[in-house]
XYZ file of C-alpha atoms in Angstrom:
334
model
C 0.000 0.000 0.000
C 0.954 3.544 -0.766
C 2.109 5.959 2.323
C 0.421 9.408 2.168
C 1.617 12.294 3.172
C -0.031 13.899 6.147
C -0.366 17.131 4.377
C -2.030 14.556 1.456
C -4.347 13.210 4.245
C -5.519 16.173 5.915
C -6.560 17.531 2.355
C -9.352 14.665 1.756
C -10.830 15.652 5.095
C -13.713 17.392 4.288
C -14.021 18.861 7.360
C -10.489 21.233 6.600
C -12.010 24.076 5.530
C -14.374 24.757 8.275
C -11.009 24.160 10.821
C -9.892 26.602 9.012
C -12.879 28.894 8.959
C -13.068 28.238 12.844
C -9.914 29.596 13.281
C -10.705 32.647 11.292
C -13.828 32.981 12.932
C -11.985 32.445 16.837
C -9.171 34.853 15.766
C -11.495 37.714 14.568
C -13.968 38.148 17.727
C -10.695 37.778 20.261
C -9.803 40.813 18.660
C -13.362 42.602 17.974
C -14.649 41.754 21.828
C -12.661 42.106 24.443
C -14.963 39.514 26.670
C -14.815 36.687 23.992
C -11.767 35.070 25.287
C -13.358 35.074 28.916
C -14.357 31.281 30.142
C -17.952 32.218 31.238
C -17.865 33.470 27.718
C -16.490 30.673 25.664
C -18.814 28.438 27.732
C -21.534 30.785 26.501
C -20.393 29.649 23.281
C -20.215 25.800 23.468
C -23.730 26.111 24.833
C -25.216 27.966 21.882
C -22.850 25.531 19.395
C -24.051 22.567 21.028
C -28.133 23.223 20.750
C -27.210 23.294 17.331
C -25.144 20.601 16.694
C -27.030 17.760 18.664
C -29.251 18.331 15.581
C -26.605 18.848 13.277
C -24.850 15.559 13.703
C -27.820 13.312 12.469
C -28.895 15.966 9.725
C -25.183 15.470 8.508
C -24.811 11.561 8.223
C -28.310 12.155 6.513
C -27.103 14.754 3.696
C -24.071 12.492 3.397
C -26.567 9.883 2.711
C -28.083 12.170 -0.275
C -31.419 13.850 1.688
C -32.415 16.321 3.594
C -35.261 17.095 6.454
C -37.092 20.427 6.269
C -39.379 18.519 9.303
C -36.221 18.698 11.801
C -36.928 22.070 13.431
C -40.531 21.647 14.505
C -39.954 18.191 15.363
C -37.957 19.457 18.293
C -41.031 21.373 19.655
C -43.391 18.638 18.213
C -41.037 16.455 20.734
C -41.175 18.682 23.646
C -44.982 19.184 23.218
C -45.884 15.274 23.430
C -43.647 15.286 26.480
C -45.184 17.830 28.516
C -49.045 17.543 27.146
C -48.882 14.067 28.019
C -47.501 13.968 31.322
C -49.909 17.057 32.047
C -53.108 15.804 30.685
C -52.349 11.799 32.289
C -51.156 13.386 35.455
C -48.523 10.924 35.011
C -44.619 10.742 35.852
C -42.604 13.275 33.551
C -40.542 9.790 32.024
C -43.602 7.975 31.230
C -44.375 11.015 28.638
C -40.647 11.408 27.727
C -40.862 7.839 26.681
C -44.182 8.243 24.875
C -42.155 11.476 23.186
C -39.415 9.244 22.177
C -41.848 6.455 20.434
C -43.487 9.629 18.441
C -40.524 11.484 17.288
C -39.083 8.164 15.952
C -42.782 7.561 14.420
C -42.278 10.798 12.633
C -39.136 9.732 11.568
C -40.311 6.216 10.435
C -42.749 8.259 8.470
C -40.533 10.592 6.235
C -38.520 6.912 5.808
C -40.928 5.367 4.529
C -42.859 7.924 2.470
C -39.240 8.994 0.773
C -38.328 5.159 0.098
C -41.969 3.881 -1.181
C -43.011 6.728 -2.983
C -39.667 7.629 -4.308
C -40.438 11.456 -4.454
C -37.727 14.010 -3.308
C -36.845 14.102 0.047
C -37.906 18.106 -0.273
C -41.193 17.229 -0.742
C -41.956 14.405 1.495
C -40.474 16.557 4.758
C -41.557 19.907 3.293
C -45.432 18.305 3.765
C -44.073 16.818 7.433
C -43.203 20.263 8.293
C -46.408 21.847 7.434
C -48.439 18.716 8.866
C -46.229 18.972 12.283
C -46.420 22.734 12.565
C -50.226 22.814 12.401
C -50.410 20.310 14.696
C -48.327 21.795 17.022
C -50.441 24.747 17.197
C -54.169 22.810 16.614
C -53.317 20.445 19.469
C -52.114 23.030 22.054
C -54.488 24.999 21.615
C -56.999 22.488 22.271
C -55.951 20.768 24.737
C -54.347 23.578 26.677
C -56.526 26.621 25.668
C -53.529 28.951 24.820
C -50.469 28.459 22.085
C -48.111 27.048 25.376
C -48.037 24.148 27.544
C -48.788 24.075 30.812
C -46.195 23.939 33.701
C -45.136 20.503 34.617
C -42.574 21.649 37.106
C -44.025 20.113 40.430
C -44.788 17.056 38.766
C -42.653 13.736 39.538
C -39.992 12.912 37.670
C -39.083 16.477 37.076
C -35.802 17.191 38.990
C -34.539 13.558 37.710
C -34.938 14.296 33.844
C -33.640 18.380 34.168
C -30.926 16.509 35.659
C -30.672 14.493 32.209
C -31.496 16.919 29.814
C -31.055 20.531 30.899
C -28.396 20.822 33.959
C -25.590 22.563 34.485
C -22.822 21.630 36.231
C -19.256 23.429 37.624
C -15.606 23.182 36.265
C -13.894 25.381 38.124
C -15.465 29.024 37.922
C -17.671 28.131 35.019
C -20.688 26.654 34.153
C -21.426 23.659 31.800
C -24.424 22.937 30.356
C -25.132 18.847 30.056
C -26.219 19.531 26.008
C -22.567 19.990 25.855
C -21.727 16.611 27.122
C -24.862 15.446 24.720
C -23.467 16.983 21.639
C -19.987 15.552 22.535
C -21.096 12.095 22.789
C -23.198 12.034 19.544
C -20.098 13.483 17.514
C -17.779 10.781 18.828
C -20.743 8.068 18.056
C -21.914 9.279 14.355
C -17.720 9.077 13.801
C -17.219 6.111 15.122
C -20.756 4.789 12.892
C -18.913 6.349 9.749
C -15.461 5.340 9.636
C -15.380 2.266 11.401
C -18.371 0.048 10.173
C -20.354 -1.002 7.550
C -23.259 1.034 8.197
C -21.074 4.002 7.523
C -19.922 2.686 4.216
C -23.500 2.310 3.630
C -24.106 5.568 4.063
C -21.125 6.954 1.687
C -22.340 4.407 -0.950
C -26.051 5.838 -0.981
C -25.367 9.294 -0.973
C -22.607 8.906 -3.876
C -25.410 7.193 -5.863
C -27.884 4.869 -4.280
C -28.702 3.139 -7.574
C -24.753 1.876 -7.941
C -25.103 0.933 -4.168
C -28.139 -0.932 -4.299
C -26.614 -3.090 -7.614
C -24.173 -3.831 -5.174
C -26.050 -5.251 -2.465
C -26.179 -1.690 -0.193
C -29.726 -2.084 1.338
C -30.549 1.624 -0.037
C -34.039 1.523 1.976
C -33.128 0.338 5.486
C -30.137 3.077 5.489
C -32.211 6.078 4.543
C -35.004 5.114 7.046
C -32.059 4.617 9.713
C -31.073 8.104 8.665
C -34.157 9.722 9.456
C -34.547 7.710 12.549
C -31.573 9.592 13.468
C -32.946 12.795 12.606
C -35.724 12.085 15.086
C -33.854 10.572 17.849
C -31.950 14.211 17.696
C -34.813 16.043 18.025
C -36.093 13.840 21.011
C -32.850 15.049 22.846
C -32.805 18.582 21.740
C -36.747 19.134 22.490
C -36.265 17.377 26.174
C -33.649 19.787 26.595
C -35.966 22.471 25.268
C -38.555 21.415 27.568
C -37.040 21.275 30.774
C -35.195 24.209 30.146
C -37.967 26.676 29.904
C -40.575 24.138 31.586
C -43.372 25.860 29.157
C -43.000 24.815 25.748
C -44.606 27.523 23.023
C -46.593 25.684 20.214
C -44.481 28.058 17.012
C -40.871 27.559 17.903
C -38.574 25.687 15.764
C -39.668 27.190 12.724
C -36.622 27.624 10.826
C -34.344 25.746 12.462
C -33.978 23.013 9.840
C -32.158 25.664 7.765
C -29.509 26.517 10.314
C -29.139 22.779 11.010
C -28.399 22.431 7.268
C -25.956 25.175 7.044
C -24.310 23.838 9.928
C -23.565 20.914 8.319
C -22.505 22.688 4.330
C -19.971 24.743 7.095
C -18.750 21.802 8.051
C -18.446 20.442 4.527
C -21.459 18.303 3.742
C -22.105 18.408 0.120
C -25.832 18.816 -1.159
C -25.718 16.295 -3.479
C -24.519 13.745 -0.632
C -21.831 11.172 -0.532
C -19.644 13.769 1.197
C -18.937 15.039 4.690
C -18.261 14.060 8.548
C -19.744 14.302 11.862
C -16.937 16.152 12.811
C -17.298 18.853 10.305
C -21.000 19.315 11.273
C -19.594 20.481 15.186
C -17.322 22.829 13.568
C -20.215 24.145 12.067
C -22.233 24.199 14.618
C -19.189 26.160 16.580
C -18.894 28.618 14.113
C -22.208 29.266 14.455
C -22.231 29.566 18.469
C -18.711 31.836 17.952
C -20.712 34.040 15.160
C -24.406 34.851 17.177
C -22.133 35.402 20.298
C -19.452 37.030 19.092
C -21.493 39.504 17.748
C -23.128 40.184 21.568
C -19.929 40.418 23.058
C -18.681 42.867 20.672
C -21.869 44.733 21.277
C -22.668 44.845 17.391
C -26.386 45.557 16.287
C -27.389 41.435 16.029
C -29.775 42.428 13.013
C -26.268 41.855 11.276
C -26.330 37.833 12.234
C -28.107 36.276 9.712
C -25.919 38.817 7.133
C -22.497 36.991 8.468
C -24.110 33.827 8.941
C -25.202 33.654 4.608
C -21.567 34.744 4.173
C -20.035 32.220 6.050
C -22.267 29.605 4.101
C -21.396 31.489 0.749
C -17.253 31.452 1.768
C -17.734 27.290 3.144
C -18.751 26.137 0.424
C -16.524 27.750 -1.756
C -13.763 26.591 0.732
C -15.010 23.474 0.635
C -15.319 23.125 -3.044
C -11.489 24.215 -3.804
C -10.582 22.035 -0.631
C -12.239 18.705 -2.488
C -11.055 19.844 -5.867
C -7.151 19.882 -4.922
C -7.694 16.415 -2.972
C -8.681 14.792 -5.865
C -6.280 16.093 -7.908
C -3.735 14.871 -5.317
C -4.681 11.291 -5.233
């Protein structure tokens, strides 16, 4: 077998050019706010990173696979809805409707699954209707059930203190605070690696989003992967809408909306191609970082934050052209 060169190595990793956009990113708001390099700062920024990228890990390995979920944001709140309604309405323990949450949001992911694999339409189209479907429910279902467009408290309820613990505490290092999504968004980076590069499901997953007709000819079982994928997805936003939950301890019917885009451009950051076949879990929490640095950043250098979404489209605009020279000179090096 042929050595490579590390220089060789690190140029097929498509997660280079948001390392190096990171480091841009870092480097510029040190210097633009003087608080930024401050721990209770930078732990400000993990935070913000990581309720992102808990949802941009899965939404990665699925654009690697070749689709996308426009359903992903309101399935959070869909998520963190079931949860508290149920336990409200059943006057039961807050796990029995985190568990009843957990069997939905994987529901909703069987669904897109199975719609995108039977009826062979784009993934757009199949989540675009799941997003409209769930977001109308959302709203239809609190309202009736709860009279108003929130949930109601579930604070005093048992169960409570046990899954904040879980899903929305903080903890100390030192003289700063941790939030546990941290620790969450940690351990699903190291696991979605670990599924890519080191088993077959991950080769799976290359082979379908490089071209899924090749990879089924092949013996690749094209349907059980992409449904997997989605199951993902939903598993995601079971963690980030428990978080979301017993955060706030109200849940309010209309959030989410819009969050499937940032989840998506967390992932281009961190060098997922569109067309699939291409990327890392690794790139995705670089992403997700730059985003946490970027809506931050501009706080702590006490900018108007109108300006976010202006740097945020740039950064997408500037990734993927990073990206694309970055893939173009490692295949020219191989």
């Amino acid at each position: 077998m042929v050595r490579t060169s590390l220089p060789r190595r690190l140029l097929g990793r498509p997660e280079l050019g948001s390392v190096v956009g990171a480091v841009a990113v870092f480097l510029f708001f040190a210097v633009a706010a003087d608080s930024f390099l401050q721990a209770s700062s930078l732990s400000t920024v993990l935070y913000a990173a990581s309720t992102i990228g808990i949802m941009a890990v899965p939404v990665a390995l699925l654009m690697i696979g070749g689709e996308f979920d426009l359903s992903a944001g309101v399935m959070v709140t869909s998520s963190a809805l079931v949860s508290s309604m149920f336990s409200y309405q059943m006057t039961a323990n807050v796990w029995v409707g985190v568990g009843v949450s957990l069997l939905v949001t994987l529901a909703i992911g069987a669904f897109n699954g199975l719609m995108l694999t039977r009826t062979k339409l784009p993934s757009f189209i199949i989540t675009l209707g799941t997003f409209l479907m769930l977001t109308g429910l959302n709203l239809g279902f609190t309202k009736l059930i709860s009279g108003t467009v929130s949930t109601k408290s579930i604070s005093d309820m048992e169960g409570f203190p046990s899954a904040k613990a879980l899903f929305a505490s903080t903890f100390r290092i030192g003289d700063v605070n941790i939030k546990v999504t941290i620790l969450w968004w940690i351990g699903l980076v190291a696991v979605a690696t670990w599924i890519l590069l080191r088993t077959r499901a991950g080769n799976w997953i290359f082979a379908v989003g490089g071209n899924a007709a090749a990879a089924r000819a092949i013996g690749v079982p094209v349907t059980r992967t992409k449904i997997g994928l989605y199951l993902g997805v939903s598993f995601g936003a079971w963690i980030a809408g428990q978080h979301l939950l017993f955060s706030f301890d109200v849940v309010q019917s209309g959030e989410g909306v819009g969050n499937e885009l940032i989840y998506i451009i967390a992932a281009v950051i961190g060098g997922c191609l569109i067309t699939g076949g291409y990327g890392s879990a690794i790139g995705s929490a670089v992403g997700a970082f730059i985003f946490g640095m970027t809506s931050k950043g501009i706080v702590y250098a006490q900018w108007n934050p109108d300006w976010f979404k202006f740097f945020l489209g740039a950064m997408l605009l500037l990734a993927v052209l990073l990206n694309a020279w970055v893939r173009k000179r490692a295949e020219a090096t191989k």
